[in-house]
Coordinates of C-alpha atoms and ligand atoms in Angstrom, one line a residue:
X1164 CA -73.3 33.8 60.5
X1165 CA -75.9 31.6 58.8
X1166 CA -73.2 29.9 57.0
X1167 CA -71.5 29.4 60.1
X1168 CA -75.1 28.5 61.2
X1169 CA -75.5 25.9 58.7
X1170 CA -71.6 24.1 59.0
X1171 CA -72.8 23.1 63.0
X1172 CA -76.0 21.9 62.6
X1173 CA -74.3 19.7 59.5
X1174 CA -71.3 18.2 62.1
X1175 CA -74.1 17.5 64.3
X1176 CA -76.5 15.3 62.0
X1177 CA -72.9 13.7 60.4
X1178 CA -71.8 12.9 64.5
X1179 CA -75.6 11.4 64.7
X1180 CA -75.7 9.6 61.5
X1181 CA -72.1 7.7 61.5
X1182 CA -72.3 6.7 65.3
X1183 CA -70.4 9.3 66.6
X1184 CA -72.0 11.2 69.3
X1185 CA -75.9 10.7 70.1
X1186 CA -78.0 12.4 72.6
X1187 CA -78.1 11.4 76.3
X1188 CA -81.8 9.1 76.6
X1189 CA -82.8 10.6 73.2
X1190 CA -85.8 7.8 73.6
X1191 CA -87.0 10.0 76.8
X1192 CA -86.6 13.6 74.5
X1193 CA -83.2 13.9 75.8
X1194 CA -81.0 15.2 79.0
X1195 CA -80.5 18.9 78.3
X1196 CA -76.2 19.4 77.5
X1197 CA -75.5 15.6 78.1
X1198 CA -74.2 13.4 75.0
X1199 CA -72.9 9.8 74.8
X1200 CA -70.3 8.9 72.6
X1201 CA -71.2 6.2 70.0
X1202 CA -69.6 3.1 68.3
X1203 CA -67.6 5.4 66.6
X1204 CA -67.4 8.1 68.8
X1205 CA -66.2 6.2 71.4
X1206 CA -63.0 5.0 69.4
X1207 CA -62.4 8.4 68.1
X1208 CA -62.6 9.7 72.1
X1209 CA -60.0 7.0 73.1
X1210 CA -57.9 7.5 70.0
X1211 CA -57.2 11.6 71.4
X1212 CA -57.2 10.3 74.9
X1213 CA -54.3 8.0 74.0
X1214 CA -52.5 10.4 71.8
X1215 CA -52.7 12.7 74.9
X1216 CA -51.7 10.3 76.9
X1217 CA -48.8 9.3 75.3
X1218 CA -47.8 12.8 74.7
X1219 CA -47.8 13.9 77.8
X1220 CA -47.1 11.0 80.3
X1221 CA -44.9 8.0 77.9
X1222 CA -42.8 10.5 76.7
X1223 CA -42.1 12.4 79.7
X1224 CA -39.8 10.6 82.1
X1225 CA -40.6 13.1 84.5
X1226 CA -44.2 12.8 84.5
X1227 CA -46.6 10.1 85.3
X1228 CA -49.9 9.6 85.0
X1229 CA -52.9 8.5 87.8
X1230 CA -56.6 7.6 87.9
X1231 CA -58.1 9.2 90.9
X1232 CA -61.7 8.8 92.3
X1233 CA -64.5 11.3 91.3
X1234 CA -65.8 11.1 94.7
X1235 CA -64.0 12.6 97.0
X1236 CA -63.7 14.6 100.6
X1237 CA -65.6 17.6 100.7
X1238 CA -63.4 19.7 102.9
X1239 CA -61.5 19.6 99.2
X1240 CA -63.4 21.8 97.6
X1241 CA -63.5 24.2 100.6
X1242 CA -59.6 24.4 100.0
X1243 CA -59.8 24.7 96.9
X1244 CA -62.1 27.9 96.5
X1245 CA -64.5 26.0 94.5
X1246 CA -67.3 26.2 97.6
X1247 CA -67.4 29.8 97.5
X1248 CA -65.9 31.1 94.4
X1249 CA -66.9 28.6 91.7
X1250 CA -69.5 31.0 90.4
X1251 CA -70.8 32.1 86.9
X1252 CA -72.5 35.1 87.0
X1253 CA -75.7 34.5 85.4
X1254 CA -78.7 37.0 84.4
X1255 CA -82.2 36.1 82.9
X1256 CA -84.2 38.3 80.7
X1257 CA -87.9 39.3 82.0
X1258 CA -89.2 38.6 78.8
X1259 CA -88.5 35.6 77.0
X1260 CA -87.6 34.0 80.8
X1261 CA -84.1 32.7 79.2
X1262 CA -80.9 32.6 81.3
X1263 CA -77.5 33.5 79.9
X1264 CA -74.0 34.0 81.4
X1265 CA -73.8 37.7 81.8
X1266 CA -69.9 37.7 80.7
X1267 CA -70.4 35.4 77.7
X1268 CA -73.1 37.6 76.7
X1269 CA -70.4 40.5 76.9
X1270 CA -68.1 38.3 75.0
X1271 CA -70.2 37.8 72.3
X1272 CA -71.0 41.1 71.7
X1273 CA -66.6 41.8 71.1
X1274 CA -67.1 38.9 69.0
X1275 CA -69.3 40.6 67.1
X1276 CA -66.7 43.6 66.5
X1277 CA -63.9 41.2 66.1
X1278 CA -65.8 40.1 63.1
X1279 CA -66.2 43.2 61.7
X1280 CA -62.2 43.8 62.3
X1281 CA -62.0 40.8 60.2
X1282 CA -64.1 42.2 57.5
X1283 CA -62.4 45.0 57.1
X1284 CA -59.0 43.4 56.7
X1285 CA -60.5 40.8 54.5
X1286 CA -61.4 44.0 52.4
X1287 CA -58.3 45.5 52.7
X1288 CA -56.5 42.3 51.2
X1289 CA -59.0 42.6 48.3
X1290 CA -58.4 45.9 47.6
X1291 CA -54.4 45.5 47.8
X1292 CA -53.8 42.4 46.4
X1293 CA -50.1 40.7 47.1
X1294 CA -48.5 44.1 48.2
X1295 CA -51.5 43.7 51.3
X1296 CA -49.6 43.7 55.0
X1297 CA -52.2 42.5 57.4
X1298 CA -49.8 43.4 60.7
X1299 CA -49.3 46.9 59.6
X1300 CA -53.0 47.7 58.3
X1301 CA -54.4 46.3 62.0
X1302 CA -52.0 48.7 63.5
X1303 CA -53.0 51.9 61.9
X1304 CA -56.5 51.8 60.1
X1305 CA -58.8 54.4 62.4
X1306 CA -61.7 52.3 61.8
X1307 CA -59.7 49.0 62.9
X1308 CA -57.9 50.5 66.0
X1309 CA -62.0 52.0 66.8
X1310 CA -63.0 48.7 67.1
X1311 CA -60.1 47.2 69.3
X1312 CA -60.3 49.9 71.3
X1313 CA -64.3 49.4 72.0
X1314 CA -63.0 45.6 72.5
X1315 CA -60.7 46.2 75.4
X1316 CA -62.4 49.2 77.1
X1317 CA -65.2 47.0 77.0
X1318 CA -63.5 43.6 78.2
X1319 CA -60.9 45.0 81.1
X1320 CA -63.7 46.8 82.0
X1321 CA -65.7 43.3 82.9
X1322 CA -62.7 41.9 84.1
X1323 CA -62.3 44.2 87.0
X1324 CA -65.9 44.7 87.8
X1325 CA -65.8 40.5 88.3
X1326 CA -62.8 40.6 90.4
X1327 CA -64.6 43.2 92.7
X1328 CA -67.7 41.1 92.8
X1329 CA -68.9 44.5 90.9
X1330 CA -72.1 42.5 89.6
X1331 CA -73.8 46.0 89.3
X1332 CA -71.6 47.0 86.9
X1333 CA -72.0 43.7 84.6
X1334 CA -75.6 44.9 84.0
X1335 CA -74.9 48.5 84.2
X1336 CA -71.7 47.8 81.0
X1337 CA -74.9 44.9 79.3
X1338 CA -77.2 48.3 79.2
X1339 CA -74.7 50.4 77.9
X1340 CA -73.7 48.2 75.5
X1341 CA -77.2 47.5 74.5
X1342 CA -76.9 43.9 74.5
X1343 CA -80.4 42.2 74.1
X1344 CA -81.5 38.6 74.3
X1345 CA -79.9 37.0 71.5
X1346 CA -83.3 34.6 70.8
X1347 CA -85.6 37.6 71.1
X1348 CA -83.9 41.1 71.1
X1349 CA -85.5 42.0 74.6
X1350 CA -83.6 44.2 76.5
X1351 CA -85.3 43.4 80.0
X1352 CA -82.7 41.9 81.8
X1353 CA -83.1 41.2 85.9
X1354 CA -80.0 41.9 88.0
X1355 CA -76.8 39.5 87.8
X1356 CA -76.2 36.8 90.4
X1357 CA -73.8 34.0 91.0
X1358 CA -74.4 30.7 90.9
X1359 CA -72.0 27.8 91.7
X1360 CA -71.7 25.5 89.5
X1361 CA -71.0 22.2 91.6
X1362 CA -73.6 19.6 91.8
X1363 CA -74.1 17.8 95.3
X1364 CA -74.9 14.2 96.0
X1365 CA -75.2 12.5 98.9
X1366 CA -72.6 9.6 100.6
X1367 CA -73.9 7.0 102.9
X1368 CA -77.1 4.6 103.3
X1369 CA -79.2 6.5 106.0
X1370 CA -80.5 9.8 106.3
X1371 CA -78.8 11.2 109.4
X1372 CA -75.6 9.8 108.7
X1373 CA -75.2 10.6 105.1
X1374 CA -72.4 12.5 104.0
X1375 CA -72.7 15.9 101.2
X1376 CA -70.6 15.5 98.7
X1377 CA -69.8 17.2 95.1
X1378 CA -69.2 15.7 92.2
X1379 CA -65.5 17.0 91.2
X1380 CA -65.6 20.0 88.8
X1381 CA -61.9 19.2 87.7
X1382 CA -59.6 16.7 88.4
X1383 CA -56.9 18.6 89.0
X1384 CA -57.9 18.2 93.2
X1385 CA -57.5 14.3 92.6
X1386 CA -54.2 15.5 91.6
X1387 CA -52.9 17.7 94.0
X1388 CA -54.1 15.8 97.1
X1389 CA -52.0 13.1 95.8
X1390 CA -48.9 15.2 95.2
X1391 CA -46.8 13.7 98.4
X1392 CA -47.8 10.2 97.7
X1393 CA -47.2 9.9 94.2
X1394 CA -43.5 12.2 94.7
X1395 CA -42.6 9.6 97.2
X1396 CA -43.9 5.9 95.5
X1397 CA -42.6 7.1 92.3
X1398 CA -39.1 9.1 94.2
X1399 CA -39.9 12.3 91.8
X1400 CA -37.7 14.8 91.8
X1401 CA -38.8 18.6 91.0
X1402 CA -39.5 19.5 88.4
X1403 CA -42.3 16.6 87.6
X1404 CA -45.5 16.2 86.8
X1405 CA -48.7 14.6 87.5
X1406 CA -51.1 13.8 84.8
X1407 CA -54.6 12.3 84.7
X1408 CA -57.8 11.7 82.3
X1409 CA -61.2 11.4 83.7
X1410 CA -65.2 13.1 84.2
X1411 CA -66.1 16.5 85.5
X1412 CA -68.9 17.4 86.0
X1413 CA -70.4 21.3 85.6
X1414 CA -73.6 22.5 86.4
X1415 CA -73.0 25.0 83.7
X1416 CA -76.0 27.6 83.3
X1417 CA -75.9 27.6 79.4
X1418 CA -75.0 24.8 77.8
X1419 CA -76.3 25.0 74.0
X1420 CA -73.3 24.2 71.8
X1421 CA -73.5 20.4 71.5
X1422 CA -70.5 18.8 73.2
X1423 CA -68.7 22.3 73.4
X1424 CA -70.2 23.0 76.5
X1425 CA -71.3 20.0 78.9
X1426 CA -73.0 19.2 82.0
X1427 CA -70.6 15.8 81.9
X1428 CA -67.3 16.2 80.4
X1429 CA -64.0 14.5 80.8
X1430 CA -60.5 16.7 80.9
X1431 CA -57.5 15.7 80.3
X1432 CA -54.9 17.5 82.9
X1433 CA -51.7 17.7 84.1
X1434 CA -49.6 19.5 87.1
X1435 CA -46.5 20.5 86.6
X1436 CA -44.8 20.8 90.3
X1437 CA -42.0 22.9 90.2
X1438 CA -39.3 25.5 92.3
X1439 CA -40.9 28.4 93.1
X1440 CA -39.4 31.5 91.1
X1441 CA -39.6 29.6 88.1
X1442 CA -42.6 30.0 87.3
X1443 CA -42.9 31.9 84.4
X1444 CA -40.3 30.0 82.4
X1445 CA -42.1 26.7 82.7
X1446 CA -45.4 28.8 81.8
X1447 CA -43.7 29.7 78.5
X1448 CA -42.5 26.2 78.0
X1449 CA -45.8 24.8 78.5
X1450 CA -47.5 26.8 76.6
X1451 CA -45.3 26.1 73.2
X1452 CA -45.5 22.7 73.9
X1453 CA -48.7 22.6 74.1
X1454 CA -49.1 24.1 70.9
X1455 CA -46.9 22.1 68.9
X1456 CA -48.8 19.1 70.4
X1457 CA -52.1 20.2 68.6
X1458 CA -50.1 21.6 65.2
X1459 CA -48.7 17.9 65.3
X1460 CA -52.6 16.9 64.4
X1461 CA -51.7 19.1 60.9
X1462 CA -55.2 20.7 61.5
X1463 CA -53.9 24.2 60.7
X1464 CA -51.9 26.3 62.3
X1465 CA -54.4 29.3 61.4
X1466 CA -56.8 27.8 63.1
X1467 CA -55.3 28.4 66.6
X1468 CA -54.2 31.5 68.7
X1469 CA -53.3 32.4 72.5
X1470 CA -55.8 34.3 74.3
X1471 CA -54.1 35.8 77.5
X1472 CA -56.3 36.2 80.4
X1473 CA -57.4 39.4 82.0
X1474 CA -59.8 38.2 84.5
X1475 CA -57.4 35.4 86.6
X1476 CA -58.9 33.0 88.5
X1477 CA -58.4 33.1 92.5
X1478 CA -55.8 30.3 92.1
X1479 CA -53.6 32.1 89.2
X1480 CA -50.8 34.3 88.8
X1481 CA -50.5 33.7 84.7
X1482 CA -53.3 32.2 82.2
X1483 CA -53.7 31.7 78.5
X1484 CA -56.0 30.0 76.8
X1485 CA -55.4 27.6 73.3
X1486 CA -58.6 28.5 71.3
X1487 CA -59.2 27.0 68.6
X1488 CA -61.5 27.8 64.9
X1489 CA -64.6 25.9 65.9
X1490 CA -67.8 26.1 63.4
X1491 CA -69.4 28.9 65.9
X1492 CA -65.8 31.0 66.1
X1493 CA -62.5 31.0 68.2
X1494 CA -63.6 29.5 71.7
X1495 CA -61.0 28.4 74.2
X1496 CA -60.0 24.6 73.8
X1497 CA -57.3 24.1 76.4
X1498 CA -56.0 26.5 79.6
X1499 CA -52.6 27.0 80.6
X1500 CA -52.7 28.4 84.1
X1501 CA -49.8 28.9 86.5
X1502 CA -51.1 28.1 89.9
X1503 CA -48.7 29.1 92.2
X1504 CA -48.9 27.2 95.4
X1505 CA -52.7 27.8 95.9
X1506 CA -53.9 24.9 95.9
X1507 CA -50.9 23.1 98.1
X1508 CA -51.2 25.4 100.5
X1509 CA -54.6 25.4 101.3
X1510 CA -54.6 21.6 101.1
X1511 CA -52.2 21.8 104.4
X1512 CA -54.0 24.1 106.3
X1513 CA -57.7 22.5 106.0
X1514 CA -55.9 19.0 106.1
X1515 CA -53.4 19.9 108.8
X1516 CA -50.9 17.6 107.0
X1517 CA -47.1 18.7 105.1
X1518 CA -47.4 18.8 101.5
X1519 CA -44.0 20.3 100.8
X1520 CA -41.0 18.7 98.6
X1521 CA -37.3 18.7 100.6
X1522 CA -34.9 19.5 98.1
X1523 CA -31.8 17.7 98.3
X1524 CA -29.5 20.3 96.2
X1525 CA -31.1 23.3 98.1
X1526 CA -31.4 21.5 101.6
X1527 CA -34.3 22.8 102.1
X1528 CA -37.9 22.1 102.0
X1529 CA -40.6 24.1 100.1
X1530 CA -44.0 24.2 99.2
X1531 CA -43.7 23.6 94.7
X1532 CA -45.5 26.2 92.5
X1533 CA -47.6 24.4 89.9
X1534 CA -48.3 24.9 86.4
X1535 CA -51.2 23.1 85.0
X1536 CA -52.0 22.2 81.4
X1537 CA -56.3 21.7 81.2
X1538 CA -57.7 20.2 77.9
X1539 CA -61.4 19.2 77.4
X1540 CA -61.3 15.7 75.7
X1541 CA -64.6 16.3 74.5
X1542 CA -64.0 19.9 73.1
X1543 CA -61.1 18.2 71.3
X1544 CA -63.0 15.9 70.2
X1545 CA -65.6 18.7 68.9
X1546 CA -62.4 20.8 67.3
X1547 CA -61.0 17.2 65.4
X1548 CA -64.9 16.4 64.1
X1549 CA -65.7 19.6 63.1
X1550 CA -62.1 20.7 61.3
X1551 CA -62.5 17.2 59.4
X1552 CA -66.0 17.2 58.0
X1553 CA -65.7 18.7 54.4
X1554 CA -67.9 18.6 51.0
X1555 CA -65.2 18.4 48.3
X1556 CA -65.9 19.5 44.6
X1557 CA -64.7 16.0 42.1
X1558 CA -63.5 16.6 38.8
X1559 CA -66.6 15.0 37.5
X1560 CA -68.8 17.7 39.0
X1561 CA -70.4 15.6 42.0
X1562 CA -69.6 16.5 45.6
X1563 CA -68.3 14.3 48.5
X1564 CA -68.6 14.1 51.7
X1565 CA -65.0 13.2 53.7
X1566 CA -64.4 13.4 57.2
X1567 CA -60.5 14.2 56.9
X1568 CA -59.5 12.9 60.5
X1569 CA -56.0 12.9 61.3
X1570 CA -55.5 9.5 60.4
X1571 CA -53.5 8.2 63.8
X1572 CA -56.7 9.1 65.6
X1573 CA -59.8 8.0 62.9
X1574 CA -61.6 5.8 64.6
X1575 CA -61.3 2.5 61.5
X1576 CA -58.1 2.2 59.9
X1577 CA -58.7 0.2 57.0
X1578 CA -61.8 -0.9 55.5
X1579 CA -62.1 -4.1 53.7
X1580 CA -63.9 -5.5 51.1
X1581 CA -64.5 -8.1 48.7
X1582 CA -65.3 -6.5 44.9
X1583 CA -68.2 -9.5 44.7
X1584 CA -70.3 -11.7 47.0
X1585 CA -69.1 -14.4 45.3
X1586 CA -66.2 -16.6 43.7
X1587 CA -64.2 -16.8 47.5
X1588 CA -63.5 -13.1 47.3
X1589 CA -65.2 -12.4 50.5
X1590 CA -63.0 -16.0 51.8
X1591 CA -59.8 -13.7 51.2
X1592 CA -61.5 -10.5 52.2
X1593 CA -62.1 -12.0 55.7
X1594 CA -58.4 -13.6 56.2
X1595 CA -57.1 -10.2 55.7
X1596 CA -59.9 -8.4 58.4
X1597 CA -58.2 -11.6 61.0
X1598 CA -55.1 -10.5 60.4
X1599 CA -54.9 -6.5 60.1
X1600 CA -57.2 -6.4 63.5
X1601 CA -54.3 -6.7 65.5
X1602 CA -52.7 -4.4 64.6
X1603 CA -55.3 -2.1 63.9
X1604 CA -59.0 -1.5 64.2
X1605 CA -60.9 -2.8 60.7
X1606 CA -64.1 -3.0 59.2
X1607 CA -65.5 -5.8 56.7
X1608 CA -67.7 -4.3 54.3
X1609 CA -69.9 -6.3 51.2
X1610 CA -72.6 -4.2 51.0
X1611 CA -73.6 -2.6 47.8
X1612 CA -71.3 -1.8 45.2
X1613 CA -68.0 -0.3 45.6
X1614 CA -68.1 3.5 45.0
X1615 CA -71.0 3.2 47.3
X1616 CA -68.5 1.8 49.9
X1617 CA -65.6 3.8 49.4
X1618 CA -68.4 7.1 49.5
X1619 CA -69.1 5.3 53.5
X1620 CA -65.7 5.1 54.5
X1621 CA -65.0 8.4 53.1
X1622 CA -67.9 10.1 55.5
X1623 CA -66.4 7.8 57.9
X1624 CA -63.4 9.1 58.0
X1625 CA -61.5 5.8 57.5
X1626 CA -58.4 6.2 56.1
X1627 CA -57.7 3.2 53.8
X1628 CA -59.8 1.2 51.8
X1629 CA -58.9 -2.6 50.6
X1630 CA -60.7 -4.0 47.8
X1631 CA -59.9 -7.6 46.8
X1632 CA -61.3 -8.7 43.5
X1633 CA -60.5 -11.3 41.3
X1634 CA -56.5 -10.9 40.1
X1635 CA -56.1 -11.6 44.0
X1636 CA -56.9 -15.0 43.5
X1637 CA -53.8 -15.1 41.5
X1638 CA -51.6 -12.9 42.3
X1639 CA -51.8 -11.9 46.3
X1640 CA -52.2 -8.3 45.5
X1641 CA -55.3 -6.1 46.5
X1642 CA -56.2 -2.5 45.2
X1643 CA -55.7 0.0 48.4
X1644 CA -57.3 3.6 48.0
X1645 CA -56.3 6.5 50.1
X1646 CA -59.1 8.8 52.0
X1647 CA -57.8 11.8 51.2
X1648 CA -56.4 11.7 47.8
X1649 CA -58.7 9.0 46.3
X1650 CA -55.6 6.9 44.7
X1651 CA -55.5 3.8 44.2
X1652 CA -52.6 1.0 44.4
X1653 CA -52.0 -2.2 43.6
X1654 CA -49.9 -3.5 46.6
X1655 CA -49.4 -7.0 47.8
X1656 CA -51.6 -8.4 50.7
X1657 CA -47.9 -9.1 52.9
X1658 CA -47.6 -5.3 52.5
X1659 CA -50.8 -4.1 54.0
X1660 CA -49.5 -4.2 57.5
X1661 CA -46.6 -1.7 56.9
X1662 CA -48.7 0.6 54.1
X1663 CA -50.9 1.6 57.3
X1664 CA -48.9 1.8 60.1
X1665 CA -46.7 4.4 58.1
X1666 CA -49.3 6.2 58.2
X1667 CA -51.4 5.8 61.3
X1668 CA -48.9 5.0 63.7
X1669 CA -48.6 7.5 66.4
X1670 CA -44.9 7.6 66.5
X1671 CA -44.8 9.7 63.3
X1672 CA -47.2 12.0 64.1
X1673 CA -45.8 12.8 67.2
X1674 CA -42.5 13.0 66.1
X1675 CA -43.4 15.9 63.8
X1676 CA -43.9 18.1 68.0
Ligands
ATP1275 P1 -65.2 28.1 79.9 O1 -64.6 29.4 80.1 O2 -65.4 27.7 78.5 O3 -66.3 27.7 80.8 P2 -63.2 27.2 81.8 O4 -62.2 28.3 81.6 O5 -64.2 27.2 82.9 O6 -64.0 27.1 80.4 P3 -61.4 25.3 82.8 O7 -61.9 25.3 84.1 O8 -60.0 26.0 82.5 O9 -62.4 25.9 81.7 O10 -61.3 23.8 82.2 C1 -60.3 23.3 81.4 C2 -60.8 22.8 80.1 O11 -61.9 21.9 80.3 C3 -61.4 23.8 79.2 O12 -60.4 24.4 78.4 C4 -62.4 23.0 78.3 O13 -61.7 22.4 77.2 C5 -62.8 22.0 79.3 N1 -64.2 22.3 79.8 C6 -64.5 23.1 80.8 N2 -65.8 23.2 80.9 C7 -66.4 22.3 80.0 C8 -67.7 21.9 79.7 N3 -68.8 22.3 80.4 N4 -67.9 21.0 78.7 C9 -66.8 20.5 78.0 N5 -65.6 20.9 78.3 C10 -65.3 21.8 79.3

């Protein structure tokens, strides 16, 4: 845990010290779970947003992408449920006077078993070497199928005391478990409660006639109200899909994992409209290709798994959730939900208007069934930051620091510099950095010496470095040096162009879905 500890706290000073990700009005001591995305950061951001983007709407001939408004009618979020069920439960302890989210604290305590699950297989391995077969030991080691058991009793058990609004029974099942208060190990804990998690503003100049509104909790509403004028601008047939990036905002009760949980986030979603009946095939289909969309990033397929939901939200007949190896443990990255026609439905009877799709094979009209894809940009941001930052052992005993970002989304592509002030190799350096920029984003660098640089870029996370010294006076060539595997190469400035966009270009990394 401390190790685990100590890996967080280091991808949160790298994010701060390379212009990444700073604190919201740090000058003022900071807004509690807000973050703003720096020089770099920003790039990074719009790098997965893109490669996203292009994923899912560009390739896609049947799905397009919009940009709807944050603001919007409140009626909205009546239909949608989010008025009166967008609720965490929440409980505070008498002691220390914290809050927590009664079912993460519930979760976290099956964390804690799944670890030791994990301990004991990882001694198991150990102990059995080569002829070790994980699947088979998880299935029938008492001590292992103890602590799954204690898992699901304890998690189905949560499950249905939510869905019955059972909040009783989350503190009775906390007690019983013997959870305390992480921070202080009290065990006082006051009775759950719900909160809702949308914030309010207000719309309109004067005081009577000012309007309540929420700031939109998801954007899949900007989506869904949308659904009959994008099908018929764009003549969609079903099965389509409507896809769009933008801010959230949650007024989420604990929010203490840097940008893993925000008050201001931005998602990346898309709705799938299709017959009804087929649901769960295009729930299976969206679910693979939504994995092989993150394995296309090459940051390790071990470091992902499925978590089916027990608990369903009030809009879903089928949910999984992508999680992902962040430095604090698996934690969900991206839902998969299939929404039935919820949200349609309710959108025509609090808006009194048709929202269905006439079918021309079927001669008939329906009301689609949706299945929505729901990614946190920022979480994937968090997951990308956090896989790449490593300390690598050299061969001449010093360490480095490298942040291995999938290349096709690292915020500088190339780095350039001149081996000397001096002698017109910065001249050369600089008619390179004209030309590469664009095609690519580029950094001039003449600052210190070269190792020093290199060591920058590394931490950086820019892939290529491009060093001109003084045989490029004579011969056109430059040295290039590769992030990853340190090499170096002699290569001729023409050749620069193509070196990088073999490997940064998104076409290749996406091919490999
Ligand atoms: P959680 O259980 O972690 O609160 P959720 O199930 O409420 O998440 P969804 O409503 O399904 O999340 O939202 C879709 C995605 O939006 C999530 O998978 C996550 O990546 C992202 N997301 C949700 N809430 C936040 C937040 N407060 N900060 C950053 N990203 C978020």
């Amino acid at each position: 845990m401390a190790n685990q500890d100590d890996q967080f706290k280091k991808v949160i000073s790298h994010a701060k010290e390379y212009g990444y990700v700073f604190q919201s009005s740090e000058i003022y001591d900071g807004l509690s779970a807000v973050y703003d995305y720096a020089q770099n950061g920003a790039e990074l951001k719009k790098n997965i947003r893109d490669y996203w983007w292009k994923a899912m709407v560009q390739m896609n001939d049947n799905i397009v992408g919009i940009d709807s408004a944050i603001f919007m009618h409140p009626t909205i979020w009546k239909a949608s449920g989010h008025v009166d069920a967008f609720n965490d439960p929440l409980i505070d302890n008498k002691d220390s006077k914290k809050r927590y989210r009664a079912d993460v604290l519930i979760e976290d305590y099956c964390a804690k078993i799944e670890a030791k699950i994990d301990k004991e297989v990882a001694k198991a391995a150990k102990r059995f070497g080569d002829a070790f077969d994980k699947d088979e030991f998880v299935a029938t080691n008492g001590r292992v199928l103890g602590y799954q058991e204690k898992i699901n009793t304890t998690l189905s058990r949560m499950a249905k005391s939510l869905e019955n609004e059972d909040l009783a029974d989350v503190k009775a099942l906390i007690e019983e478990l013997e959870i305390a208060d992480p921070l202080t190990g009290s065990k006082n804990w006051t009775e759950v409660k719900q909160f809702n998690l949308m914030f309010g503003t207000k719309l309109g100049s004067s005081a009577d006639t000012a309007m309540d509104l929420y700031l939109r909790p998801e954007t899949a509403q900007g989506i869904f109200v949308n659904f009959l004028n994008v099908q018929k601008s764009g003549r969609m047939k079903i099965p389509f899909g409507i896809a769009q990036t933008g801010k959230a905002f949650r007024n989420e009760i604990v929010a203490r994992q840097f940008i893993f949980r925000m008050r201001e986030f931005e998602q990346m979603e898309m709705q799938f409209f299709i017959k009804p009946g087929t649901q769960k095939e295009w729930y299976e289909y969206w679910k693979e290709a939504r994995l092989k969309w993150h394995l296309s990033l090459g940051m390790g397929e071990e470091n992902y798994r499925f978590h089916d939901h027990e608990k369903l939200a009030h809009y879903a007949d089928a949910a999984a959730d992508i999680e992902f190896k962040f430095p604090f443990g698996f934690k969900e990255l991206e839902g998969i939900h299939s929404r039935t026609d919820f949200d349609l439905k309710a959108h025509e009877e609090y808006s009194g208007k048709k929202l269905q799709y006439f079918d021309h094979e079927e001669k008939a009209s329906y009301t689609p069934y949706v299945l929505e894809t729901s990614i946190g940009l920022d979480r994937m941001f968090l997951a990308v930051f956090s896989n790449a930052l490593q300390e690598e052992e050299l061969e001449n005993g010093t360490t480095r620091t490298v942040l291995k970002l999938p290349s096709v989304l690292a915020p500088v592509k190339a780095a350039i510099f001149p081996l000397v002030k001096k002698d017109g190799l910065p001249e050369v350096a600089k008619q390179i950095v004209e030309d590469l920029k664009w095609d690519f984003n580029v950094f001039y660098d003449e600052k210190d010496a070269v190792g020093k640089r290199y060591r920058r870029q590394d931490a950086n996370g820019t892939p290529f470095c491009i060093t001109v010294d003084h045989d490029t006076l004579e011969d056109n060539t430059v040295t290039i040096r590769h992030r990853d595997t340190m090499e170096q190469q002699r290569v001729k400035i023409e050749d620069l162009r193509q070196i990088i966009k073999q490997e940064v270009d998104v076409r290749f990394w996406l091919m490999k879905m």
